[in-house]
């Protein structure tokens, strides 16, 4: 606080000027001049254009919000099911990269066969969806299977261990994530992954690029037996299917997120290589001839026909099919699959190496 | 300045909204629309259903089976859509392929369905449509033409899909 004693010379000069004034208020012209000067200083519109003034803050904030929103929405869309461009259902899709816990699950895949069938059928609905087709059958056969299951435990364990040893070590290495890229296709537009399907608890192989996704999950011969016996096949005829290397397959057109484009494929162009020999898929048409010759009941034939992945199909963006793919190989056989399809006006192909048919459990528990 | 700023923001928001909704293909159209096969089949209660009875309405014709996971998944949303479309002259018919009354009845215990569940036990009807896999759903126009097709399940009670069906009915 100022006092008389510590007044500066400038203060004294100012005081004397005030004393000389005839009135307390400054003259009107001085007042006006001060007011005008202050207005000039405070009015931002009176300033020349200044690129780094405060003007950029609002638009920059809005732009940042838009960019962030766009990023979040884009990420969310990427995480949705690939077919959701047409408002699909929340089809469960296993993550390609799994946690260490899930990796442990991969190691435990061979425990499936000894897991009580009913317990597997009691999973939450999304999980149950994929296996419930077999779960329905499994429940029907539960009493029989419960009797058999204990006898088969040891044999299953042995078979699965043997199968895993032959499975190019994919599932046995703890450090090997349950889903691991094998290699990129020659076009470098997609990736192949393998691991253990979270719902089926069986090995899967998957290829996915920006437009297409195919996932092939092993089916145990026992699952296939049960499924088709429950749909009118005799045990003998169901055995023919069970011994032919069946995979549960999901084929999706996921191009609606990038460049929408239809997909067309024909299984006659898919190549199966096993032990250096080239083979092909056993399609529903080939089976139909066989079933007719064997006088399989019509409802059973229909169930079989529509249970298989279509031999040929065109998928618009967002379309997908689930179905069994049958490779006409023996249980535990390993093979390479070359897939071919048309999309974006060109033929595309990818080779999935080291695939393996599910091993069968031994029907005779006393066998060595 | 204010005018340009507001206009710019408006344009950006419009472009953003357009981006978000531009890729929503509601129902893929069939390449060559064709006359729908006029089936005459029973539902699980023995009631006879003929497609031509629905002329003047949009028909959502679904082919399905109880053992087909995506078919089961989409059935509840289809039932909700049926209720929402009750006054819109849009009907949903689901044709089961190859299964019997008991199997379908058991299915409805877990998946209550209010629209007709028709039975194609010998596969006669499905062979008259170019179905390759289940589920496949066709949209049939009020004039009886198959105009759109979806392969795989959908969330049928989504407003975008419902509004598209209503729009088709008014065309």
Short mmCIF file of C-alpha atoms in Angstrom, two decimals:
data_model
loop_
_atom_site.label_atom_id
_atom_site.label_comp_id
_atom_site.label_asym_id
_atom_site.label_seq_id
_atom_site.Cartn_x
_atom_site.Cartn_y
_atom_site.Cartn_z
CA UNK A 1 0.00 0.00 0.00
CA UNK A 2 1.31 3.43 -0.93
CA UNK A 3 1.77 6.20 1.65
CA UNK A 4 2.76 9.80 1.49
CA UNK A 5 6.30 8.85 2.46
CA UNK A 6 7.01 6.42 -0.28
CA UNK A 7 5.35 8.27 -3.15
CA UNK A 8 7.39 8.21 -6.30
CA UNK A 9 8.16 11.44 -8.20
CA UNK A 10 5.75 10.32 -10.94
CA UNK A 11 2.96 10.04 -8.38
CA UNK A 12 3.58 13.56 -7.16
CA UNK A 13 3.50 14.82 -10.70
CA UNK A 14 0.23 13.05 -11.32
CA UNK A 15 -1.25 14.45 -8.09
CA UNK A 16 -0.32 17.98 -9.09
CA UNK A 17 -1.95 17.49 -12.48
CA UNK A 18 -5.12 16.33 -10.79
CA UNK A 19 -5.04 19.38 -8.51
CA UNK A 20 -4.72 21.63 -11.56
CA UNK A 21 -7.77 20.09 -13.12
CA UNK A 22 -10.96 22.03 -12.84
CA UNK A 23 -13.08 18.96 -12.30
CA UNK A 24 -12.69 15.34 -11.10
CA UNK A 25 -13.56 13.83 -14.46
CA UNK A 26 -11.14 14.01 -17.39
CA UNK A 27 -12.16 16.11 -20.36
CA UNK A 28 -14.60 14.48 -22.74
CA UNK A 29 -12.18 14.33 -25.65
CA UNK A 30 -9.60 12.49 -23.52
CA UNK A 31 -12.26 10.12 -22.29
CA UNK A 32 -13.37 9.43 -25.82
CA UNK A 33 -9.81 8.89 -26.95
CA UNK A 34 -9.15 6.39 -24.16
CA UNK A 35 -12.39 4.58 -24.89
CA UNK A 36 -11.61 4.36 -28.58
CA UNK A 37 -8.13 3.07 -27.90
CA UNK A 38 -9.41 0.41 -25.55
CA UNK A 39 -11.99 -0.70 -28.08
CA UNK A 40 -9.34 -1.04 -30.73
CA UNK A 41 -7.29 -3.16 -28.39
CA UNK A 42 -10.08 -5.44 -27.31
CA UNK A 43 -11.91 -5.88 -30.60
CA UNK A 44 -10.53 -9.04 -32.25
CA UNK A 45 -12.25 -8.20 -35.51
CA UNK A 46 -10.32 -4.97 -35.73
CA UNK A 47 -7.05 -6.88 -35.69
CA UNK A 48 -5.35 -7.95 -38.87
CA UNK A 49 -5.62 -11.70 -39.67
CA UNK A 50 -3.51 -13.69 -37.27
CA UNK A 51 -3.23 -17.37 -38.15
CA UNK A 52 -2.16 -18.38 -34.67
CA UNK A 53 -4.67 -16.31 -32.75
CA UNK A 54 -7.43 -17.88 -30.66
CA UNK A 55 -9.68 -18.26 -33.70
CA UNK A 56 -8.48 -21.80 -34.43
CA UNK A 57 -9.50 -23.29 -31.12
CA UNK A 58 -13.18 -24.01 -31.76
CA UNK A 59 -12.83 -25.50 -35.22
CA UNK A 60 -9.77 -27.44 -34.10
CA UNK A 61 -11.73 -28.85 -31.15
CA UNK A 62 -14.60 -29.85 -33.40
CA UNK A 63 -12.21 -31.43 -35.87
CA UNK A 64 -10.53 -33.37 -33.07
CA UNK A 65 -13.88 -34.64 -31.82
CA UNK A 66 -14.85 -35.71 -35.31
CA UNK A 67 -11.56 -37.49 -35.90
CA UNK A 68 -11.80 -39.26 -32.56
CA UNK A 69 -15.41 -40.27 -33.18
CA UNK A 70 -14.54 -41.53 -36.61
CA UNK A 71 -11.66 -43.55 -35.22
CA UNK A 72 -13.75 -45.09 -32.45
CA UNK A 73 -16.61 -45.97 -34.78
CA UNK A 74 -14.24 -47.46 -37.30
CA UNK A 75 -12.59 -49.56 -34.63
CA UNK A 76 -15.95 -50.69 -33.32
CA UNK A 77 -17.04 -51.72 -36.78
CA UNK A 78 -13.85 -53.67 -37.26
CA UNK A 79 -14.52 -55.55 -34.08
CA UNK A 80 -18.04 -56.46 -35.05
CA UNK A 81 -18.87 -59.65 -36.82
CA UNK A 82 -17.70 -59.36 -40.40
CA UNK A 83 -21.19 -59.61 -41.73
CA UNK A 84 -22.72 -56.87 -39.65
CA UNK A 85 -22.88 -54.49 -42.55
CA UNK A 86 -26.28 -55.98 -43.11
CA UNK A 87 -27.18 -56.06 -39.47
CA UNK A 88 -26.17 -59.63 -38.85
CA UNK A 89 -26.50 -61.63 -35.73
CA UNK A 90 -23.80 -61.64 -33.16
CA UNK A 91 -22.19 -64.76 -34.47
CA UNK A 92 -19.38 -65.66 -32.15
CA UNK A 93 -16.05 -65.21 -33.79
CA UNK A 94 -12.96 -66.40 -32.03
CA UNK A 95 -10.23 -63.86 -31.58
CA UNK A 96 -7.25 -64.44 -33.79
CA UNK A 97 -4.84 -63.52 -31.08
CA UNK A 98 -5.48 -65.19 -27.79
CA UNK A 99 -4.40 -64.69 -24.24
CA UNK A 100 -2.02 -67.02 -22.41
CA UNK A 101 -5.05 -68.55 -20.72
CA UNK A 102 -6.55 -69.30 -24.07
CA UNK A 103 -3.24 -70.66 -25.19
CA UNK A 104 -3.45 -73.09 -22.30
CA UNK A 105 -6.86 -74.04 -23.54
CA UNK A 106 -5.27 -75.00 -26.80
CA UNK A 107 -3.06 -77.43 -24.99
CA UNK A 108 -6.09 -78.82 -23.31
CA UNK A 109 -7.93 -79.45 -26.55
CA UNK A 110 -7.34 -83.13 -26.27
CA UNK A 111 -9.34 -83.16 -23.07
CA UNK A 112 -12.48 -82.68 -25.05
CA UNK A 113 -13.22 -86.28 -25.58
CA UNK A 114 -13.24 -87.04 -21.90
CA UNK A 115 -15.32 -84.01 -20.95
CA UNK A 116 -18.85 -85.06 -20.08
CA UNK A 117 -21.00 -84.43 -23.10
CA UNK A 118 -23.82 -82.93 -21.07
CA UNK A 119 -21.52 -80.44 -19.44
CA UNK A 120 -20.47 -79.15 -22.84
CA UNK A 121 -24.07 -78.77 -23.86
CA UNK A 122 -24.71 -76.55 -20.83
CA UNK A 123 -22.55 -73.69 -22.02
CA UNK A 124 -23.94 -70.23 -22.48
CA UNK A 125 -26.17 -69.88 -25.55
CA UNK A 126 -23.60 -68.29 -27.89
CA UNK A 127 -21.08 -70.95 -27.01
CA UNK A 128 -23.65 -73.64 -27.25
CA UNK A 129 -24.74 -72.43 -30.67
CA UNK A 130 -21.86 -73.94 -32.52
CA UNK A 131 -21.87 -77.25 -30.78
CA UNK A 132 -25.52 -77.58 -30.00
CA UNK A 133 -26.19 -79.41 -33.22
CA UNK A 134 -24.12 -82.18 -31.80
CA UNK A 135 -25.25 -81.48 -28.25
CA UNK A 136 -28.83 -82.32 -29.19
CA UNK A 137 -27.70 -85.62 -30.46
CA UNK A 138 -25.33 -86.11 -27.63
CA UNK A 139 -28.10 -85.76 -25.12
CA UNK A 140 -30.08 -88.42 -26.90
CA UNK A 141 -27.14 -90.71 -26.73
CA UNK A 142 -26.02 -89.67 -23.31
CA UNK A 143 -26.86 -92.84 -21.52
CA UNK A 144 -24.94 -94.88 -24.00
CA UNK A 145 -22.00 -92.54 -24.06
CA UNK A 146 -21.74 -92.32 -20.30
CA UNK A 147 -21.21 -96.04 -20.22
CA UNK A 148 -18.65 -95.86 -22.91
CA UNK A 149 -16.86 -92.74 -21.87
CA UNK A 150 -14.93 -94.17 -18.94
CA UNK A 151 -13.72 -97.10 -20.99
CA UNK A 152 -12.59 -94.77 -23.69
CA UNK A 153 -10.82 -92.21 -21.55
CA UNK A 154 -7.46 -93.86 -21.63
CA UNK A 155 -7.69 -94.70 -25.29
CA UNK A 156 -8.75 -91.17 -26.17
CA UNK A 157 -5.86 -89.73 -24.26
CA UNK A 158 -3.43 -91.98 -26.08
CA UNK A 159 -4.95 -91.25 -29.46
CA UNK A 160 -5.03 -87.53 -28.93
CA UNK A 161 -1.47 -87.46 -27.76
CA UNK A 162 -0.40 -89.40 -30.81
CA UNK A 163 -2.45 -87.12 -32.99
CA UNK A 164 -0.92 -84.04 -31.48
CA UNK A 165 2.58 -85.32 -31.99
CA UNK A 166 1.78 -85.65 -35.64
CA UNK A 167 0.20 -82.23 -35.75
CA UNK A 168 3.40 -80.33 -36.44
CA UNK A 169 3.69 -79.36 -32.79
CA UNK A 170 1.16 -76.59 -33.14
CA UNK A 171 -0.81 -77.37 -30.05
CA UNK A 172 1.91 -78.70 -27.84
CA UNK A 173 4.18 -75.72 -27.49
CA UNK A 174 3.12 -73.59 -24.55
CA UNK A 175 4.71 -70.52 -26.06
CA UNK A 176 2.81 -70.99 -29.28
CA UNK A 177 -0.29 -68.87 -29.01
CA UNK A 178 -3.54 -70.70 -29.61
CA UNK A 179 -3.92 -68.61 -32.72
CA UNK A 180 -0.74 -68.10 -34.63
CA UNK A 181 -0.12 -66.85 -38.13
CA UNK A 182 1.41 -69.58 -40.24
CA UNK A 183 2.32 -67.57 -43.26
CA UNK A 184 0.87 -64.99 -45.54
CA UNK A 185 -0.49 -65.92 -48.93
CA UNK A 186 1.46 -64.97 -51.97
CA UNK A 187 -0.64 -61.88 -52.50
CA UNK A 188 0.05 -60.66 -48.96
CA UNK A 189 -3.48 -59.44 -48.55
CA UNK A 190 -4.62 -61.81 -45.85
CA UNK A 191 -3.38 -64.08 -43.14
CA UNK A 192 -3.70 -67.70 -42.12
CA UNK A 193 -4.14 -68.51 -38.48
CA UNK A 194 -4.57 -71.72 -36.57
CA UNK A 195 -5.29 -72.64 -33.00
CA UNK A 196 -8.08 -74.06 -30.91
CA UNK A 197 -11.66 -73.04 -31.52
CA UNK A 198 -13.02 -71.66 -28.27
CA UNK A 199 -16.43 -73.20 -28.67
CA UNK A 200 -15.64 -76.58 -30.16
CA UNK A 201 -12.34 -76.87 -28.27
CA UNK A 202 -10.89 -78.42 -31.38
CA UNK A 203 -8.19 -77.22 -33.76
CA UNK A 204 -9.13 -74.74 -36.44
CA UNK A 205 -7.51 -73.20 -39.51
CA UNK A 206 -8.60 -69.84 -40.79
CA UNK A 207 -7.84 -67.55 -43.69
CA UNK A 208 -9.01 -63.98 -43.70
CA UNK A 209 -8.38 -60.95 -45.85
CA UNK A 210 -10.29 -57.71 -46.23
CA UNK A 211 -13.01 -59.34 -48.31
CA UNK A 212 -13.30 -62.98 -47.31
CA UNK A 213 -13.03 -65.19 -44.29
CA UNK A 214 -13.07 -68.97 -44.06
CA UNK A 215 -12.70 -70.94 -40.88
CA UNK A 216 -12.42 -74.72 -40.78
CA UNK A 217 -12.84 -76.43 -37.42
CA UNK A 218 -12.16 -80.13 -36.89
CA UNK A 219 -15.11 -82.37 -36.15
CA UNK A 220 -14.49 -85.52 -34.19
CA UNK A 221 -15.67 -88.65 -36.01
CA UNK A 222 -17.82 -89.40 -32.97
CA UNK A 223 -19.57 -86.05 -33.31
CA UNK A 224 -20.31 -86.79 -36.93
CA UNK A 225 -21.58 -90.29 -36.16
CA UNK A 226 -23.96 -89.01 -33.52
CA UNK A 227 -25.16 -86.12 -35.65
CA UNK A 228 -26.11 -88.22 -38.65
CA UNK A 229 -27.52 -91.21 -36.74
CA UNK A 230 -29.90 -88.73 -35.10
CA UNK A 231 -30.99 -87.58 -38.56
CA UNK A 232 -31.99 -90.94 -39.92
CA UNK A 233 -28.75 -92.53 -41.04
CA UNK A 234 -27.93 -96.08 -40.07
CA UNK A 235 -24.78 -96.57 -38.03
CA UNK A 236 -23.14 -98.13 -41.04
CA UNK A 237 -23.88 -95.18 -43.30
CA UNK A 238 -23.02 -92.61 -40.66
CA UNK A 239 -19.69 -94.36 -40.30
CA UNK A 240 -18.92 -93.67 -43.96
CA UNK A 241 -19.21 -89.94 -43.27
CA UNK A 242 -17.41 -90.05 -39.94
CA UNK A 243 -14.40 -91.72 -41.55
CA UNK A 244 -14.13 -89.13 -44.33
CA UNK A 245 -12.49 -86.20 -42.50
CA UNK A 246 -15.19 -83.65 -41.74
CA UNK A 247 -14.64 -80.01 -40.82
CA UNK A 248 -17.22 -77.53 -39.62
CA UNK A 249 -16.74 -74.57 -41.94
CA UNK A 250 -17.82 -70.94 -41.86
CA UNK A 251 -17.43 -68.99 -45.09
CA UNK A 252 -18.13 -65.26 -44.99
CA UNK A 253 -18.11 -62.35 -47.38
CA UNK A 254 -16.74 -59.57 -45.22
CA UNK A 255 -16.11 -57.07 -47.99
CA UNK A 256 -18.89 -54.74 -46.88
CA UNK A 257 -16.47 -52.94 -44.60
CA UNK A 258 -14.02 -52.05 -47.32
CA UNK A 259 -14.93 -52.45 -50.95
CA UNK A 260 -18.21 -54.33 -51.24
CA UNK A 261 -17.81 -57.14 -53.71
CA UNK A 262 -19.56 -60.45 -54.29
CA UNK A 263 -17.71 -63.75 -53.88
CA UNK A 264 -18.12 -66.85 -55.98
CA UNK A 265 -16.46 -70.19 -55.41
CA UNK A 266 -16.76 -73.73 -56.66
CA UNK A 267 -15.32 -76.61 -54.67
CA UNK A 268 -14.23 -78.36 -57.84
CA UNK A 269 -11.44 -75.78 -57.92
CA UNK A 270 -10.28 -76.53 -54.39
CA UNK A 271 -7.27 -78.83 -54.25
CA UNK A 272 -6.51 -81.26 -51.43
CA UNK A 273 -2.92 -82.53 -51.25
CA UNK A 274 -2.18 -85.54 -49.11
CA UNK A 275 1.00 -87.63 -49.18
CA UNK A 276 2.04 -86.03 -52.45
CA UNK A 277 -1.21 -86.90 -54.16
CA UNK A 278 -3.84 -84.47 -55.36
CA UNK A 279 -7.44 -85.06 -54.37
CA UNK A 280 -10.64 -83.10 -54.17
CA UNK A 281 -13.50 -82.47 -51.82
CA UNK A 282 -16.33 -84.97 -51.58
CA UNK A 283 -19.28 -82.77 -52.39
CA UNK A 284 -22.96 -83.21 -51.59
CA UNK A 285 -23.61 -84.21 -55.20
CA UNK A 286 -21.12 -87.07 -55.00
CA UNK A 287 -22.61 -88.21 -51.73
CA UNK A 288 -26.14 -87.97 -53.13
CA UNK A 289 -25.35 -90.57 -55.76
CA UNK A 290 -24.00 -92.84 -53.04
CA UNK A 291 -26.99 -92.33 -50.74
CA UNK A 292 -29.45 -93.07 -53.49
CA UNK A 293 -27.65 -96.30 -54.30
CA UNK A 294 -27.74 -97.22 -50.62
CA UNK A 295 -31.44 -96.33 -50.27
CA UNK A 296 -30.86 -93.87 -47.48
CA UNK A 297 -34.20 -92.38 -46.33
CA UNK A 298 -35.12 -89.09 -47.98
CA UNK A 299 -35.24 -86.98 -44.77
CA UNK A 300 -31.74 -88.22 -43.93
CA UNK A 301 -30.52 -87.34 -47.41
CA UNK A 302 -32.04 -83.88 -47.10
CA UNK A 303 -30.45 -83.30 -43.71
CA UNK A 304 -27.12 -84.41 -45.12
CA UNK A 305 -27.39 -82.24 -48.19
CA UNK A 306 -28.14 -79.06 -46.28
CA UNK A 307 -25.64 -79.80 -43.54
CA UNK A 308 -22.77 -79.53 -45.98
CA UNK A 309 -21.11 -76.33 -47.10
CA UNK A 310 -22.52 -75.51 -50.55
CA UNK A 311 -20.55 -76.99 -53.42
CA UNK A 312 -20.80 -73.68 -55.18
CA UNK A 313 -22.13 -70.42 -53.84
CA UNK A 314 -22.17 -66.70 -54.45
CA UNK A 315 -22.08 -64.44 -51.45
CA UNK A 316 -23.10 -60.82 -51.52
CA UNK A 317 -21.40 -58.54 -48.99
CA UNK A 318 -22.51 -59.66 -45.56
CA UNK A 319 -23.61 -63.14 -46.61
CA UNK A 320 -22.21 -66.25 -44.96
CA UNK A 321 -22.74 -69.99 -44.62
CA UNK A 322 -22.00 -72.57 -42.02
CA UNK A 323 -21.61 -76.13 -43.20
CA UNK A 324 -19.55 -79.27 -43.11
CA UNK A 325 -16.68 -79.66 -45.54
CA UNK A 326 -15.68 -83.26 -46.26
CA UNK A 327 -12.17 -83.94 -47.50
CA UNK A 328 -12.45 -87.66 -48.29
CA UNK A 329 -9.43 -88.53 -46.14
CA UNK A 330 -8.96 -90.84 -43.16
CA UNK A 331 -9.02 -89.70 -39.52
CA UNK A 332 -5.75 -88.06 -38.42
CA UNK A 333 -4.56 -87.59 -42.00
CA UNK A 334 -2.70 -84.37 -42.64
CA UNK A 335 -3.14 -82.40 -45.83
CA UNK A 336 -2.75 -79.09 -47.59
CA UNK A 337 -5.77 -77.22 -48.89
CA UNK A 338 -5.68 -74.79 -51.76
CA UNK A 339 -8.76 -72.58 -51.83
CA UNK A 340 -9.79 -70.64 -54.91
CA UNK A 341 -12.51 -68.02 -55.25
CA UNK A 342 -13.47 -64.99 -57.30
CA UNK A 343 -13.80 -61.54 -55.83
CA UNK A 344 -13.16 -57.99 -57.00
CA UNK A 345 -13.19 -59.25 -60.57
CA UNK A 346 -10.25 -61.56 -60.16
CA UNK A 347 -9.46 -65.09 -59.13
CA UNK A 348 -7.85 -65.41 -55.75
CA UNK A 349 -6.33 -68.37 -54.02
CA UNK A 350 -4.58 -69.30 -50.83
CA UNK A 351 -2.92 -72.49 -49.66
CA UNK A 352 -3.46 -73.54 -46.08
CA UNK A 353 -0.69 -75.93 -45.05
CA UNK A 354 -0.53 -78.59 -42.36
CA UNK A 355 -4.22 -79.14 -41.87
CA UNK A 356 -5.20 -82.29 -40.06
CA UNK A 357 -8.30 -84.43 -39.88
CA UNK A 358 -9.52 -85.19 -36.36
CA UNK A 359 -8.29 -88.47 -34.96
CA UNK A 360 -10.83 -91.16 -34.24
CA UNK A 361 -11.24 -92.86 -30.92
CA UNK A 362 -10.77 -96.60 -30.94
CA UNK A 363 -14.05 -98.43 -31.16
CA UNK A 364 -12.56 -101.41 -29.42
CA UNK A 365 -11.25 -100.52 -25.95
CA UNK A 366 -9.36 -103.77 -25.72
CA UNK A 367 -7.41 -103.13 -28.89
CA UNK A 368 -3.73 -102.30 -28.41
CA UNK B 1 -16.53 -15.83 -40.74
CA UNK B 2 -19.20 -17.34 -38.53
CA UNK B 3 -21.18 -18.27 -41.60
CA UNK B 4 -18.26 -20.10 -43.20
CA UNK B 5 -17.35 -21.83 -39.97
CA UNK B 6 -20.90 -23.11 -39.44
CA UNK B 7 -21.21 -24.19 -43.05
CA UNK B 8 -17.92 -26.04 -42.87
CA UNK B 9 -18.89 -27.87 -39.71
CA UNK B 10 -22.24 -28.73 -41.24
CA UNK B 11 -20.59 -30.16 -44.32
CA UNK B 12 -18.15 -32.20 -42.28
CA UNK B 13 -20.96 -33.62 -40.15
CA UNK B 14 -22.99 -34.45 -43.24
CA UNK B 15 -20.05 -36.20 -44.87
CA UNK B 16 -19.39 -38.09 -41.66
CA UNK B 17 -22.99 -39.27 -41.40
CA UNK B 18 -22.97 -40.23 -45.06
CA UNK B 19 -19.84 -42.31 -44.48
CA UNK B 20 -21.38 -44.10 -41.52
CA UNK B 21 -24.53 -45.11 -43.33
CA UNK B 22 -23.41 -45.38 -46.93
CA UNK B 23 -22.25 -48.99 -46.75
CA UNK B 24 -25.38 -50.36 -45.15
CA UNK B 25 -26.58 -52.68 -47.86
CA UNK B 26 -29.92 -53.67 -46.48
CA UNK B 27 -30.91 -56.60 -48.68
CA UNK B 28 -28.77 -57.73 -51.58
CA UNK B 29 -30.92 -57.76 -54.73
CA UNK B 30 -31.02 -60.90 -56.84
CA UNK B 31 -29.35 -60.44 -60.18
CA UNK B 32 -32.42 -61.51 -62.13
CA UNK B 33 -35.73 -61.25 -60.28
CA UNK B 34 -37.92 -64.29 -60.89
CA UNK B 35 -41.46 -65.39 -60.18
CA UNK B 36 -41.73 -67.04 -56.78
CA UNK B 37 -42.78 -70.68 -56.84
CA UNK B 38 -46.35 -70.87 -55.62
CA UNK B 39 -46.08 -73.56 -52.96
CA UNK B 40 -49.00 -75.07 -51.11
CA UNK B 41 -47.78 -76.74 -47.93
CA UNK B 42 -48.79 -77.34 -44.33
CA UNK B 43 -47.51 -75.88 -41.11
CA UNK B 44 -46.88 -77.97 -38.00
CA UNK B 45 -50.57 -77.73 -37.03
CA UNK B 46 -51.77 -79.03 -40.37
CA UNK B 47 -52.98 -75.68 -41.70
CA UNK B 48 -52.48 -75.30 -45.43
CA UNK B 49 -50.52 -72.28 -46.71
CA UNK B 50 -50.35 -71.12 -50.30
CA UNK B 51 -47.96 -68.39 -51.34
CA UNK B 52 -50.38 -66.80 -53.78
CA UNK B 53 -52.68 -65.96 -50.85
CA UNK B 54 -50.18 -63.26 -49.94
CA UNK B 55 -50.32 -61.31 -53.21
CA UNK B 56 -50.29 -57.59 -52.42
CA UNK B 57 -47.99 -58.13 -49.46
CA UNK B 58 -44.25 -58.33 -49.08
CA UNK B 59 -43.31 -61.89 -48.10
CA UNK B 60 -40.13 -62.71 -46.21
CA UNK B 61 -39.58 -66.38 -47.07
CA UNK B 62 -37.02 -68.09 -44.87
CA UNK B 63 -35.58 -71.59 -45.43
CA UNK B 64 -34.24 -73.13 -42.26
CA UNK B 65 -33.66 -76.25 -40.15
CA UNK B 66 -33.48 -76.77 -36.41
CA UNK B 67 -29.95 -78.17 -36.60
CA UNK B 68 -28.62 -75.11 -38.42
CA UNK B 69 -26.95 -72.76 -35.90
CA UNK B 70 -27.42 -69.47 -37.80
CA UNK B 71 -31.06 -70.45 -38.45
CA UNK B 72 -31.66 -70.83 -34.74
CA UNK B 73 -29.83 -67.62 -33.99
CA UNK B 74 -31.94 -65.46 -36.25
CA UNK B 75 -35.32 -66.96 -35.32
CA UNK B 76 -35.96 -64.77 -32.22
CA UNK B 77 -35.21 -61.57 -34.14
CA UNK B 78 -37.45 -62.79 -36.93
CA UNK B 79 -40.25 -63.29 -34.44
CA UNK B 80 -39.80 -59.79 -33.07
CA UNK B 81 -39.84 -58.44 -36.63
CA UNK B 82 -43.09 -60.34 -37.25
CA UNK B 83 -44.70 -58.51 -34.33
CA UNK B 84 -43.38 -55.12 -35.38
CA UNK B 85 -44.63 -55.61 -38.94
CA UNK B 86 -48.07 -56.82 -37.94
CA UNK B 87 -49.82 -53.78 -39.45
CA UNK B 88 -47.53 -53.21 -42.41
CA UNK B 89 -48.70 -55.85 -44.90
CA UNK B 90 -45.36 -57.62 -44.57
CA UNK B 91 -45.52 -61.31 -43.67
CA UNK B 92 -42.87 -63.78 -42.60
CA UNK B 93 -43.06 -67.44 -43.56
CA UNK B 94 -40.38 -69.91 -42.53
CA UNK B 95 -40.07 -73.19 -44.39
CA UNK B 96 -38.36 -75.97 -42.48
CA UNK B 97 -36.39 -78.32 -44.69
CA UNK B 98 -36.73 -82.06 -44.13
CA UNK B 99 -37.80 -82.25 -40.48
CA UNK B 100 -41.04 -83.48 -38.93
CA UNK B 101 -43.67 -81.84 -36.73
CA UNK B 102 -42.29 -83.21 -33.48
CA UNK B 103 -38.80 -81.90 -34.13
CA UNK B 104 -40.07 -78.45 -35.02
CA UNK B 105 -42.52 -78.41 -32.12
CA UNK B 106 -39.71 -79.25 -29.74
CA UNK B 107 -37.68 -76.42 -31.24
CA UNK B 108 -40.46 -73.93 -30.58
CA UNK B 109 -40.27 -74.85 -26.91
CA UNK B 110 -36.93 -73.08 -26.78
CA UNK B 111 -37.57 -70.56 -29.55
CA UNK B 112 -41.19 -69.37 -29.43
CA UNK B 113 -42.35 -68.43 -32.91
CA UNK B 114 -45.65 -66.74 -33.77
CA UNK B 115 -45.41 -66.72 -37.55
CA UNK B 116 -46.17 -69.81 -39.67
CA UNK B 117 -43.58 -72.59 -39.62
CA UNK B 118 -44.20 -74.54 -42.79
CA UNK B 119 -42.85 -77.98 -43.55
CA UNK B 120 -41.04 -79.06 -46.69
CA UNK B 121 -40.41 -82.64 -45.62
CA UNK B 122 -39.34 -84.01 -48.98
CA UNK B 123 -37.48 -80.92 -50.16
CA UNK B 124 -39.89 -80.20 -53.00
CA UNK B 125 -40.21 -76.48 -52.32
CA UNK B 126 -36.59 -75.69 -51.59
CA UNK B 127 -35.56 -77.22 -54.91
CA UNK B 128 -37.79 -74.69 -56.69
CA UNK B 129 -35.71 -71.88 -55.27
CA UNK B 130 -32.00 -71.42 -55.94
CA UNK B 131 -31.01 -72.17 -52.35
CA UNK B 132 -27.45 -73.40 -51.81
CA UNK B 133 -27.15 -73.23 -48.03
CA UNK B 134 -29.21 -72.60 -44.91
CA UNK B 135 -30.46 -70.20 -43.82
CA UNK B 136 -31.42 -68.44 -47.01
CA UNK B 137 -34.16 -65.83 -47.02
CA UNK B 138 -35.92 -64.36 -50.04
CA UNK B 139 -37.89 -61.16 -50.21
CA UNK B 140 -40.93 -61.54 -52.44
CA UNK B 141 -42.57 -58.40 -53.77
CA UNK B 142 -46.34 -57.76 -53.58
CA UNK B 143 -46.50 -58.86 -57.22
CA UNK B 144 -44.95 -62.24 -56.44
CA UNK B 145 -41.44 -61.59 -57.72
CA UNK B 146 -38.34 -62.68 -55.82
CA UNK B 147 -36.30 -59.51 -55.67
CA UNK B 148 -33.79 -59.88 -52.84
CA UNK B 149 -31.88 -62.63 -51.07
CA UNK B 150 -29.83 -62.97 -47.91
CA UNK B 151 -27.58 -65.91 -47.09
CA UNK B 152 -26.82 -66.42 -43.41
CA UNK B 153 -28.58 -64.99 -40.40
CA UNK B 154 -29.64 -61.40 -39.90
CA UNK B 155 -30.99 -59.30 -37.05
CA UNK B 156 -34.42 -59.00 -38.61
CA UNK B 157 -35.85 -56.64 -36.03
CA UNK B 158 -33.33 -53.95 -36.80
CA UNK B 159 -35.15 -50.74 -37.70
CA UNK B 160 -33.17 -50.31 -40.90
CA UNK B 161 -34.32 -53.70 -42.16
CA UNK B 162 -37.88 -53.17 -40.99
CA UNK B 163 -38.10 -49.79 -42.70
CA UNK B 164 -36.72 -51.25 -45.90
CA UNK B 165 -39.42 -53.92 -45.86
CA UNK B 166 -42.08 -51.26 -45.25
CA UNK B 167 -40.66 -49.22 -48.11
CA UNK B 168 -40.83 -52.26 -50.40
CA UNK B 169 -44.46 -52.72 -49.48
CA UNK B 170 -45.27 -49.14 -50.49
CA UNK B 171 -43.48 -49.33 -53.83
#
